[in-house]
Amino acid sequence: MNDQFATAMRRALEHTRAGDPRAATTLLQRALSGRDTTEAPCCGPCSDAAAESPQGQGHRVPEDLGRGGGFDFSSLPGLGARSDAAPGSMPHRARSPRAPVPDGARVEARTYRGTAGGRSYRLFVPSDRARPKGVLVMLHGCTQTPEDFALGTRMDQLAERAGFVVAYPEQTGRHNAQSCWNWFRPEDQGRTHGEAAILAGLGQALSAEFDCPGRVFAAGLSAGGAMAAILGESHPEVFAAVGVHSGLPAGAARDMPSAFAAMRGDVHHGRPAAGPVIVFHGTADRTVAPGNADAIVTGSGIEQSESGNGRSWTRLVTQDGSELWRVAGAGHAWFGGDPAGSYADPTGPDASAEMLRFFMERGRA
C-alpha cells in the first residue's frame, strides 16, 4: 500500500465516520484508479452542515446511506457500513424535486462557452420580458445542483416579481469532487482565466442578451458565496454588487491549508469587499466561521436589531452602503428558504428577497 492510497483510506474513513459515504466512495474510486486523490476543502454545504439547520430542516437523507453510494465499505478494513441515518449525510440529488416555475415564466437548460472555458447553466426568464430589471448569477454550494439551489432559495418566484433574469451555473464532479466552486485556488480567482473569468463572461453575455448593462449581480452560498466575493473584486466592471451567504472574503485562501484555516476563522488574508456587498451569516455556523462575514464587511455604520419568522438578527448598514446581517443561533443554510431544497433554513430573514432589494437599489444606469 503506497503512501497516497494509505492517505486516501484514512480520509475515506474520516468521511464515513462523519456520515458522508459518497465522498468516501469518490475518494477511494479515484485512489483505486490511480487518479489524484487531493481533496478540496468542502466549504459546505457539506457533511456537518445539515446538523446545524433547525431540526435538520432542508436536509434529505439518502436512502442508500450505509451502502456508500454503490461501494461496499464492509469489504475494506475500518470502513464498515453505517446503518444510522446520520444528520450529516449528503443530500440525495437524484430525488430533488424541481423548483416551481411561475405562470408565463420559462426555464431553459443552456451552456456557456467563452475564452476562459464554459459551464452548463439553468436560466430563469421572468414572464415580463420587455426589458428585465437585472441579471443575477446564483452560485450553489458544495454537493448542490442548480435545480436544488433554485428550489431552496425560492429565487425564481421572487425574481418573477422583481423582473430579474437568474442564471444558475453548474459546478459538477468533473470540476471538483464535491461540486464546489474552487474559491481557494489562485488559478480560479483571476480576471482572464479560471472559474472567475468563466462566470464573469457568462454575466457579460447575459447582460448583452437581455440589455442589462450595469445591472448584473452575483450571489452564492458557502463556496458559492466565496466565489461571489471573488467576482466582486476581480470583475467590478461586470458585477454592480454581490451577495455572500455563509461564505468567505476574497483572498481568504491560496491553497488547501489556508482554506481550512479560513473556514475555522483564521481570515488574516481575507480582504474586505471593494464594492457594494450584502452578507448573511449565522452566529452558530460551524462550517464557515462567522468571523468571515466581519472580514467582508468592515467599517462603521448604523446597526439595528430585528426579529421575525422565528429568528432574531442584527443588520449593519455601513457608510458605503454595504450590509451585514448576523442571524442569532443560525447555522450553515440559506435563510428564509424552502426546506424542500437542501441546506435551506425556512426561519429568519428572507435572504433572497433582501438580496434582490439590495441589488435593485444599486444597479448602475
mmCIF file of C-alpha atoms in Angstrom:
data_model
loop_
_atom_site.group_PDB
_atom_site.id
_atom_site.type_symbol
_atom_site.label_atom_id
_atom_site.label_comp_id
_atom_site.label_asym_id
_atom_site.label_seq_id
_atom_site.Cartn_x
_atom_site.Cartn_y
_atom_site.Cartn_z
ATOM 1 C CA MET A 1 0.000 0.000 0.000
ATOM 2 C CA ASN A 2 1.635 3.250 -1.104
ATOM 3 C CA ASP A 3 1.501 6.479 0.856
ATOM 4 C CA GLN A 4 -1.116 8.048 -1.425
ATOM 5 C CA PHE A 5 -3.514 5.124 -1.053
ATOM 6 C CA ALA A 6 -2.961 4.953 2.715
ATOM 7 C CA THR A 7 -3.799 8.649 2.946
ATOM 8 C CA ALA A 8 -6.891 8.105 0.794
ATOM 9 C CA MET A 9 -8.014 5.268 3.083
ATOM 10 C CA ARG A 10 -7.588 7.459 6.150
ATOM 11 C CA ARG A 11 -9.557 10.305 4.602
ATOM 12 C CA ALA A 12 -12.262 7.919 3.411
ATOM 13 C CA LEU A 13 -12.623 6.622 6.943
ATOM 14 C CA GLU A 14 -12.986 10.191 8.203
ATOM 15 C CA HIS A 15 -15.731 10.862 5.648
ATOM 16 C CA THR A 16 -17.548 7.644 6.609
ATOM 17 C CA ARG A 17 -17.447 8.428 10.322
ATOM 18 C CA ALA A 18 -18.834 11.886 9.506
ATOM 19 C CA GLY A 19 -21.793 10.291 7.732
ATOM 20 C CA ASP A 20 -20.550 11.145 4.243
ATOM 21 C CA PRO A 21 -20.162 7.808 2.410
ATOM 22 C CA ARG A 22 -20.485 9.357 -1.034
ATOM 23 C CA ALA A 23 -17.372 11.467 -0.555
ATOM 24 C CA ALA A 24 -15.540 8.406 0.767
ATOM 25 C CA THR A 25 -16.633 6.408 -2.281
ATOM 26 C CA THR A 26 -15.384 9.062 -4.671
ATOM 27 C CA LEU A 27 -12.059 9.276 -2.896
ATOM 28 C CA LEU A 28 -11.487 5.510 -2.907
ATOM 29 C CA GLN A 29 -12.505 5.120 -6.533
ATOM 30 C CA ARG A 30 -10.001 7.782 -7.524
ATOM 31 C CA ALA A 31 -7.285 6.093 -5.459
ATOM 32 C CA LEU A 32 -8.004 2.639 -6.892
ATOM 33 C CA SER A 33 -7.873 4.014 -10.435
ATOM 34 C CA GLY A 34 -4.570 5.774 -9.767
ATOM 35 C CA ARG A 35 -6.010 9.276 -10.110
ATOM 36 C CA ASP A 36 -5.234 12.306 -7.977
ATOM 37 C CA THR A 37 -6.846 11.998 -4.530
ATOM 38 C CA THR A 38 -6.186 15.563 -3.400
ATOM 39 C CA GLU A 39 -9.396 16.805 -1.802
ATOM 40 C CA ALA A 40 -10.838 20.269 -1.996
ATOM 41 C CA PRO A 41 -11.828 21.948 1.246
ATOM 42 C CA CYS A 42 -15.529 21.152 1.486
ATOM 43 C CA CYS A 43 -16.729 24.664 2.145
ATOM 44 C CA GLY A 44 -20.312 23.484 2.571
ATOM 45 C CA PRO A 45 -22.958 22.813 2.326
ATOM 46 C CA CYS A 46 -21.009 19.764 3.412
ATOM 47 C CA SER A 47 -21.020 16.800 5.739
ATOM 48 C CA ASP A 48 -21.655 18.625 9.017
ATOM 49 C CA ALA A 49 -23.780 21.452 7.652
ATOM 50 C CA ALA A 50 -27.196 19.818 7.865
ATOM 51 C CA ALA A 51 -26.834 19.238 11.583
ATOM 52 C CA GLU A 52 -26.801 22.992 12.017
ATOM 53 C CA SER A 53 -30.130 23.724 10.341
ATOM 54 C CA PRO A 54 -33.157 23.749 12.699
ATOM 55 C CA GLN A 55 -34.343 20.185 13.338
ATOM 56 C CA GLY A 56 -32.462 19.156 10.215
ATOM 57 C CA GLN A 57 -34.861 21.176 8.074
ATOM 58 C CA GLY A 58 -33.956 21.354 4.439
ATOM 59 C CA HIS A 59 -31.820 18.185 4.632
ATOM 60 C CA ARG A 60 -32.715 14.979 2.825
ATOM 61 C CA VAL A 61 -31.092 11.743 3.976
ATOM 62 C CA PRO A 62 -30.258 9.397 1.077
ATOM 63 C CA GLU A 63 -31.939 6.006 1.111
ATOM 64 C CA ASP A 64 -28.644 4.336 0.200
ATOM 65 C CA LEU A 65 -26.926 5.672 3.333
ATOM 66 C CA GLY A 66 -24.718 2.874 4.594
ATOM 67 C CA ARG A 67 -24.266 1.351 1.159
ATOM 68 C CA GLY A 68 -21.722 4.004 0.246
ATOM 69 C CA GLY A 69 -23.415 5.064 -2.971
ATOM 70 C CA GLY A 70 -22.676 1.725 -4.622
ATOM 71 C CA PHE A 71 -19.348 0.864 -2.951
ATOM 72 C CA ASP A 72 -19.269 -1.929 -0.356
ATOM 73 C CA PHE A 73 -17.455 -0.311 2.562
ATOM 74 C CA SER A 74 -17.651 -3.510 4.599
ATOM 75 C CA SER A 75 -15.090 -5.058 2.267
ATOM 76 C CA LEU A 76 -12.394 -2.672 3.466
ATOM 77 C CA PRO A 77 -10.823 -2.683 6.941
ATOM 78 C CA GLY A 78 -12.201 0.057 9.150
ATOM 79 C CA LEU A 79 -14.862 1.132 6.635
ATOM 80 C CA GLY A 80 -17.864 -0.826 7.797
ATOM 81 C CA ALA A 81 -21.192 0.424 6.514
ATOM 82 C CA ARG A 82 -23.241 2.749 8.702
ATOM 83 C CA SER A 83 -26.811 1.803 9.461
ATOM 84 C CA ASP A 84 -27.861 5.045 11.134
ATOM 85 C CA ALA A 85 -29.329 7.996 9.242
ATOM 86 C CA ALA A 86 -26.722 10.493 10.396
ATOM 87 C CA PRO A 87 -27.801 14.136 10.149
ATOM 88 C CA GLY A 88 -24.551 14.956 8.393
ATOM 89 C CA SER A 89 -25.238 12.782 5.369
ATOM 90 C CA MET A 90 -25.048 14.067 1.821
ATOM 91 C CA PRO A 91 -28.256 15.200 0.109
ATOM 92 C CA HIS A 92 -29.749 12.812 -2.457
ATOM 93 C CA ARG A 93 -29.523 14.712 -5.721
ATOM 94 C CA ALA A 94 -31.431 12.283 -7.907
ATOM 95 C CA ARG A 95 -34.673 12.735 -5.968
ATOM 96 C CA SER A 96 -34.520 16.517 -5.677
ATOM 97 C CA PRO A 97 -37.881 17.999 -6.702
ATOM 98 C CA ARG A 98 -37.930 20.686 -9.338
ATOM 99 C CA ALA A 99 -38.394 24.323 -8.433
ATOM 100 C CA PRO A 100 -41.851 25.640 -9.379
ATOM 101 C CA VAL A 101 -41.978 27.943 -12.396
ATOM 102 C CA PRO A 102 -44.327 30.961 -12.188
ATOM 103 C CA ASP A 103 -47.017 31.228 -14.855
ATOM 104 C CA GLY A 104 -45.661 32.791 -18.027
ATOM 105 C CA ALA A 105 -42.034 32.460 -16.976
ATOM 106 C CA ARG A 106 -39.673 29.938 -18.523
ATOM 107 C CA VAL A 107 -36.655 27.867 -17.503
ATOM 108 C CA GLU A 108 -34.017 26.860 -20.026
ATOM 109 C CA ALA A 109 -31.060 24.473 -19.899
ATOM 110 C CA ARG A 110 -28.121 26.212 -21.555
ATOM 111 C CA THR A 111 -24.362 26.045 -21.974
ATOM 112 C CA TYR A 112 -21.988 28.999 -21.950
ATOM 113 C CA ARG A 113 -18.585 28.817 -23.625
ATOM 114 C CA GLY A 114 -16.018 31.602 -23.573
ATOM 115 C CA THR A 115 -12.299 32.109 -23.934
ATOM 116 C CA ALA A 116 -11.672 31.034 -20.316
ATOM 117 C CA GLY A 117 -13.887 27.942 -20.546
ATOM 118 C CA GLY A 118 -17.545 27.143 -20.100
ATOM 119 C CA ARG A 119 -20.294 25.778 -17.877
ATOM 120 C CA SER A 120 -23.810 24.486 -18.244
ATOM 121 C CA TYR A 121 -26.395 26.611 -16.501
ATOM 122 C CA ARG A 122 -30.067 26.803 -15.650
ATOM 123 C CA LEU A 123 -31.665 30.046 -16.811
ATOM 124 C CA PHE A 124 -34.841 31.543 -15.368
ATOM 125 C CA VAL A 125 -36.541 34.189 -17.531
ATOM 126 C CA PRO A 126 -39.481 36.106 -15.992
ATOM 127 C CA SER A 127 -42.827 36.409 -17.740
ATOM 128 C CA ASP A 128 -42.334 40.131 -18.428
ATOM 129 C CA ARG A 129 -39.544 40.013 -20.998
ATOM 130 C CA ALA A 130 -39.867 43.565 -22.327
ATOM 131 C CA ARG A 131 -36.686 44.591 -20.539
ATOM 132 C CA PRO A 132 -35.608 42.694 -17.421
ATOM 133 C CA LYS A 133 -34.609 44.812 -14.439
ATOM 134 C CA GLY A 134 -31.363 42.897 -13.966
ATOM 135 C CA VAL A 135 -29.404 39.669 -14.287
ATOM 136 C CA LEU A 136 -28.440 37.626 -11.233
ATOM 137 C CA VAL A 137 -25.831 34.846 -11.316
ATOM 138 C CA MET A 138 -26.575 32.399 -8.469
ATOM 139 C CA LEU A 139 -23.727 30.130 -7.315
ATOM 140 C CA HIS A 140 -24.730 26.969 -5.484
ATOM 141 C CA GLY A 141 -22.846 25.416 -2.583
ATOM 142 C CA CYS A 142 -20.935 22.142 -2.465
ATOM 143 C CA THR A 143 -22.952 18.967 -3.280
ATOM 144 C CA GLN A 144 -25.841 21.075 -4.596
ATOM 145 C CA THR A 145 -27.221 21.383 -8.122
ATOM 146 C CA PRO A 146 -28.713 24.423 -9.870
ATOM 147 C CA GLU A 147 -32.234 22.979 -9.604
ATOM 148 C CA ASP A 148 -31.819 22.207 -5.918
ATOM 149 C CA PHE A 149 -30.409 25.678 -5.276
ATOM 150 C CA ALA A 150 -33.264 27.349 -7.145
ATOM 151 C CA LEU A 151 -35.749 25.362 -5.077
ATOM 152 C CA GLY A 152 -34.117 26.025 -1.720
ATOM 153 C CA THR A 153 -33.613 29.754 -2.226
ATOM 154 C CA ARG A 154 -37.026 30.391 -3.861
ATOM 155 C CA MET A 155 -35.193 32.905 -6.012
ATOM 156 C CA ASP A 156 -37.261 32.247 -9.148
ATOM 157 C CA GLN A 157 -40.530 33.263 -7.508
ATOM 158 C CA LEU A 158 -39.024 36.477 -6.172
ATOM 159 C CA ALA A 159 -37.227 37.205 -9.439
ATOM 160 C CA GLU A 160 -40.536 36.883 -11.281
ATOM 161 C CA ARG A 161 -41.974 39.726 -9.207
ATOM 162 C CA ALA A 162 -38.788 41.788 -9.417
ATOM 163 C CA GLY A 163 -38.318 41.234 -13.147
ATOM 164 C CA PHE A 164 -34.886 39.584 -12.895
ATOM 165 C CA VAL A 165 -33.262 37.004 -15.142
ATOM 166 C CA VAL A 166 -31.477 34.401 -12.984
ATOM 167 C CA ALA A 167 -28.668 32.116 -14.122
ATOM 168 C CA TYR A 168 -27.592 29.122 -12.044
ATOM 169 C CA PRO A 169 -24.210 27.878 -13.340
ATOM 170 C CA GLU A 170 -23.456 24.244 -12.626
ATOM 171 C CA GLN A 171 -20.290 23.048 -10.936
ATOM 172 C CA THR A 172 -20.063 19.272 -11.254
ATOM 173 C CA GLY A 173 -17.835 16.475 -10.015
ATOM 174 C CA ARG A 174 -15.707 16.956 -13.123
ATOM 175 C CA HIS A 175 -14.635 20.344 -11.798
ATOM 176 C CA ASN A 176 -14.417 19.481 -8.088
ATOM 177 C CA ALA A 177 -15.006 16.189 -6.263
ATOM 178 C CA GLN A 178 -17.694 17.797 -4.074
ATOM 179 C CA SER A 179 -19.062 20.055 -6.845
ATOM 180 C CA CYS A 180 -17.648 23.088 -5.003
ATOM 181 C CA TRP A 181 -16.596 26.267 -6.728
ATOM 182 C CA ASN A 182 -12.800 26.359 -6.410
ATOM 183 C CA TRP A 183 -12.623 29.613 -4.459
ATOM 184 C CA PHE A 184 -9.338 28.629 -2.776
ATOM 185 C CA ARG A 185 -7.264 28.111 -5.946
ATOM 186 C CA PRO A 186 -5.296 31.076 -7.322
ATOM 187 C CA GLU A 187 -5.900 29.915 -10.894
ATOM 188 C CA ASP A 188 -9.659 30.339 -10.375
ATOM 189 C CA GLN A 189 -9.522 33.806 -8.824
ATOM 190 C CA GLY A 190 -8.146 35.879 -11.693
ATOM 191 C CA ARG A 191 -9.550 38.187 -14.332
ATOM 192 C CA THR A 192 -8.549 36.345 -17.501
ATOM 193 C CA HIS A 193 -8.668 32.646 -16.674
ATOM 194 C CA GLY A 194 -10.298 30.067 -14.437
ATOM 195 C CA GLU A 195 -13.725 29.994 -12.875
ATOM 196 C CA ALA A 196 -13.931 33.697 -12.004
ATOM 197 C CA ALA A 197 -13.324 34.590 -15.649
ATOM 198 C CA ILE A 198 -15.854 31.996 -16.838
ATOM 199 C CA LEU A 199 -18.565 33.365 -14.552
ATOM 200 C CA ALA A 200 -17.770 36.963 -15.487
ATOM 201 C CA GLY A 201 -18.016 36.005 -19.152
ATOM 202 C CA LEU A 202 -21.414 34.445 -18.523
ATOM 203 C CA GLY A 203 -22.570 37.617 -16.774
ATOM 204 C CA GLN A 204 -21.393 39.753 -19.687
ATOM 205 C CA ALA A 205 -23.103 37.517 -22.239
ATOM 206 C CA LEU A 206 -26.417 37.661 -20.401
ATOM 207 C CA SER A 207 -26.109 41.412 -19.912
ATOM 208 C CA ALA A 208 -25.808 41.827 -23.676
ATOM 209 C CA GLU A 209 -28.614 39.366 -24.456
ATOM 210 C CA PHE A 210 -31.124 40.929 -22.074
ATOM 211 C CA ASP A 211 -29.942 44.534 -22.411
ATOM 212 C CA CYS A 212 -28.961 44.942 -18.759
ATOM 213 C CA PRO A 213 -25.710 46.940 -18.761
ATOM 214 C CA GLY A 214 -24.671 47.895 -15.243
ATOM 215 C CA ARG A 215 -27.320 45.650 -13.712
ATOM 216 C CA VAL A 216 -25.557 42.300 -13.400
ATOM 217 C CA PHE A 217 -25.124 40.804 -9.919
ATOM 218 C CA ALA A 218 -23.761 37.634 -8.320
ATOM 219 C CA ALA A 219 -24.725 35.803 -5.135
ATOM 220 C CA GLY A 220 -23.878 32.455 -3.638
ATOM 221 C CA LEU A 221 -23.971 30.126 -0.663
ATOM 222 C CA SER A 222 -20.842 28.947 1.137
ATOM 223 C CA ALA A 223 -18.293 28.006 -1.559
ATOM 224 C CA GLY A 224 -20.581 29.830 -3.984
ATOM 225 C CA GLY A 225 -20.617 32.817 -1.646
ATOM 226 C CA ALA A 226 -16.831 32.800 -1.508
ATOM 227 C CA MET A 227 -16.721 32.805 -5.308
ATOM 228 C CA ALA A 228 -19.250 35.669 -5.423
ATOM 229 C CA ALA A 229 -16.933 37.690 -3.165
ATOM 230 C CA ILE A 230 -14.082 36.988 -5.578
ATOM 231 C CA LEU A 231 -16.203 38.124 -8.553
ATOM 232 C CA GLY A 232 -16.979 41.426 -6.853
ATOM 233 C CA GLU A 233 -13.243 42.067 -6.582
ATOM 234 C CA SER A 234 -11.955 40.514 -9.811
ATOM 235 C CA HIS A 235 -14.632 41.875 -12.168
ATOM 236 C CA PRO A 236 -16.200 45.038 -10.685
ATOM 237 C CA GLU A 237 -16.984 46.299 -14.186
ATOM 238 C CA VAL A 238 -19.283 43.285 -14.696
ATOM 239 C CA PHE A 239 -20.932 42.882 -11.288
ATOM 240 C CA ALA A 240 -22.512 46.003 -9.833
ATOM 241 C CA ALA A 241 -22.904 44.318 -6.413
ATOM 242 C CA VAL A 242 -22.642 40.852 -4.888
ATOM 243 C CA GLY A 243 -24.305 38.800 -2.171
ATOM 244 C CA VAL A 244 -22.408 36.430 0.096
ATOM 245 C CA HIS A 245 -24.359 33.924 2.202
ATOM 246 C CA SER A 246 -22.297 31.936 4.736
ATOM 247 C CA GLY A 247 -19.161 32.479 2.657
ATOM 248 C CA LEU A 248 -15.646 33.865 2.883
ATOM 249 C CA PRO A 249 -13.890 37.038 1.721
ATOM 250 C CA ALA A 250 -11.828 37.277 -1.439
ATOM 251 C CA GLY A 251 -8.221 36.363 -0.785
ATOM 252 C CA ALA A 252 -9.062 34.224 2.240
ATOM 253 C CA ALA A 253 -7.095 31.279 0.830
ATOM 254 C CA ARG A 254 -4.465 30.432 -1.765
ATOM 255 C CA ASP A 255 -4.283 26.685 -1.146
ATOM 256 C CA MET A 256 -5.957 23.935 0.858
ATOM 257 C CA PRO A 257 -4.247 24.529 4.217
ATOM 258 C CA SER A 258 -5.127 28.206 4.182
ATOM 259 C CA ALA A 259 -8.666 27.361 3.050
ATOM 260 C CA PHE A 260 -9.273 25.104 6.031
ATOM 261 C CA ALA A 261 -7.730 27.718 8.309
ATOM 262 C CA ALA A 262 -10.020 30.419 6.906
ATOM 263 C CA MET A 263 -13.070 28.222 7.359
ATOM 264 C CA ARG A 264 -12.087 27.751 11.001
ATOM 265 C CA GLY A 265 -11.888 31.507 11.456
ATOM 266 C CA ASP A 266 -8.322 32.487 10.587
ATOM 267 C CA VAL A 267 -9.139 35.099 7.959
ATOM 268 C CA HIS A 268 -5.882 37.008 8.265
ATOM 269 C CA HIS A 269 -5.502 37.073 4.483
ATOM 270 C CA GLY A 270 -9.115 37.899 3.618
ATOM 271 C CA ARG A 271 -9.792 41.262 2.003
ATOM 272 C CA PRO A 272 -12.824 43.476 2.661
ATOM 273 C CA ALA A 273 -15.243 43.847 -0.210
ATOM 274 C CA ALA A 274 -14.145 46.502 -2.685
ATOM 275 C CA GLY A 275 -17.682 47.293 -3.855
ATOM 276 C CA PRO A 276 -21.267 47.025 -2.619
ATOM 277 C CA VAL A 277 -21.963 43.714 -0.883
ATOM 278 C CA ILE A 278 -24.724 42.210 1.209
ATOM 279 C CA VAL A 279 -23.659 39.438 3.595
ATOM 280 C CA PHE A 280 -25.669 36.920 5.611
ATOM 281 C CA HIS A 281 -24.104 34.659 8.233
ATOM 282 C CA GLY A 282 -25.376 32.631 11.166
ATOM 283 C CA THR A 283 -23.725 33.086 14.534
ATOM 284 C CA ALA A 284 -23.801 29.302 15.096
ATOM 285 C CA ASP A 285 -22.265 28.346 11.748
ATOM 286 C CA ARG A 286 -19.765 25.544 12.415
ATOM 287 C CA THR A 287 -18.811 25.009 8.776
ATOM 288 C CA VAL A 288 -17.612 28.524 7.947
ATOM 289 C CA ALA A 289 -16.723 30.602 10.998
ATOM 290 C CA PRO A 290 -18.864 33.754 11.426
ATOM 291 C CA GLY A 291 -15.725 35.899 11.586
ATOM 292 C CA ASN A 292 -15.513 35.593 7.830
ATOM 293 C CA ALA A 293 -18.569 37.824 7.479
ATOM 294 C CA ASP A 294 -16.888 40.533 9.547
ATOM 295 C CA ALA A 295 -13.852 40.307 7.282
ATOM 296 C CA ILE A 296 -16.011 41.006 4.213
ATOM 297 C CA VAL A 297 -17.975 43.980 5.562
ATOM 298 C CA THR A 298 -15.835 46.388 7.557
ATOM 299 C CA GLY A 299 -16.272 49.949 8.712
ATOM 300 C CA SER A 300 -18.743 51.789 10.851
ATOM 301 C CA GLY A 301 -22.398 52.389 10.196
ATOM 302 C CA ILE A 302 -25.871 52.042 11.611
ATOM 303 C CA GLU A 303 -26.756 48.750 13.274
ATOM 304 C CA GLN A 304 -30.298 47.701 14.058
ATOM 305 C CA SER A 305 -31.652 44.689 15.943
ATOM 306 C CA GLU A 306 -34.586 42.995 14.271
ATOM 307 C CA SER A 307 -36.580 39.779 14.582
ATOM 308 C CA GLY A 308 -39.246 37.816 12.785
ATOM 309 C CA ASN A 309 -40.091 34.433 11.310
ATOM 310 C CA GLY A 310 -38.631 32.604 14.289
ATOM 311 C CA ARG A 311 -35.234 34.327 14.418
ATOM 312 C CA SER A 312 -33.562 37.499 15.621
ATOM 313 C CA TRP A 313 -30.718 39.272 13.894
ATOM 314 C CA THR A 314 -28.735 42.462 13.623
ATOM 315 C CA ARG A 315 -28.327 44.400 10.397
ATOM 316 C CA LEU A 316 -25.345 46.693 9.956
ATOM 317 C CA VAL A 317 -25.530 49.211 7.111
ATOM 318 C CA THR A 318 -22.100 50.737 6.557
ATOM 319 C CA GLN A 319 -21.299 54.186 5.244
ATOM 320 C CA ASP A 320 -20.538 52.793 1.781
ATOM 321 C CA GLY A 321 -23.950 51.119 1.654
ATOM 322 C CA SER A 322 -22.891 47.514 2.252
ATOM 323 C CA GLU A 323 -24.964 45.384 4.623
ATOM 324 C CA LEU A 324 -24.028 42.702 7.159
ATOM 325 C CA TRP A 325 -26.789 40.504 8.574
ATOM 326 C CA ARG A 326 -25.804 38.428 11.632
ATOM 327 C CA VAL A 327 -28.524 35.878 12.403
ATOM 328 C CA ALA A 328 -28.572 34.657 16.015
ATOM 329 C CA GLY A 329 -28.285 30.909 16.538
ATOM 330 C CA ALA A 330 -28.441 30.103 12.833
ATOM 331 C CA GLY A 331 -26.200 27.570 11.135
ATOM 332 C CA HIS A 332 -24.953 26.912 7.631
ATOM 333 C CA ALA A 333 -28.084 27.237 5.487
ATOM 334 C CA TRP A 334 -29.926 29.777 3.307
ATOM 335 C CA PHE A 335 -32.236 31.874 5.494
ATOM 336 C CA GLY A 336 -35.913 32.147 4.640
ATOM 337 C CA GLY A 337 -35.593 29.294 2.176
ATOM 338 C CA ASP A 338 -37.778 26.385 1.135
ATOM 339 C CA PRO A 339 -36.975 23.248 3.187
ATOM 340 C CA ALA A 340 -37.779 21.123 0.145
ATOM 341 C CA GLY A 341 -34.330 22.144 -1.084
ATOM 342 C CA SER A 342 -31.093 21.174 0.613
ATOM 343 C CA TYR A 343 -29.447 23.431 3.180
ATOM 344 C CA ALA A 344 -32.333 25.883 3.336
ATOM 345 C CA ASP A 345 -33.454 27.285 6.693
ATOM 346 C CA PRO A 346 -37.092 28.448 6.469
ATOM 347 C CA THR A 347 -36.732 30.721 9.517
ATOM 348 C CA GLY A 348 -35.145 34.118 9.879
ATOM 349 C CA PRO A 349 -34.868 36.934 7.362
ATOM 350 C CA ASP A 350 -35.704 36.265 3.721
ATOM 351 C CA ALA A 351 -32.189 36.352 2.276
ATOM 352 C CA SER A 352 -33.390 36.086 -1.326
ATOM 353 C CA ALA A 353 -35.836 38.975 -1.022
ATOM 354 C CA GLU A 354 -33.309 41.167 0.764
ATOM 355 C CA MET A 355 -30.622 40.441 -1.810
ATOM 356 C CA LEU A 356 -32.919 41.390 -4.681
ATOM 357 C CA ARG A 357 -33.934 44.559 -2.851
ATOM 358 C CA PHE A 358 -30.247 45.390 -2.308
ATOM 359 C CA PHE A 359 -29.396 44.759 -5.967
ATOM 360 C CA MET A 360 -32.275 46.827 -7.297
ATOM 361 C CA GLU A 361 -31.075 49.775 -5.198
ATOM 362 C CA ARG A 362 -27.551 49.552 -6.564
ATOM 363 C CA GLY A 363 -27.846 48.873 -10.267
ATOM 364 C CA ARG A 364 -25.829 51.199 -12.460
ATOM 365 C CA ALA A 365 -27.602 53.043 -15.263
#
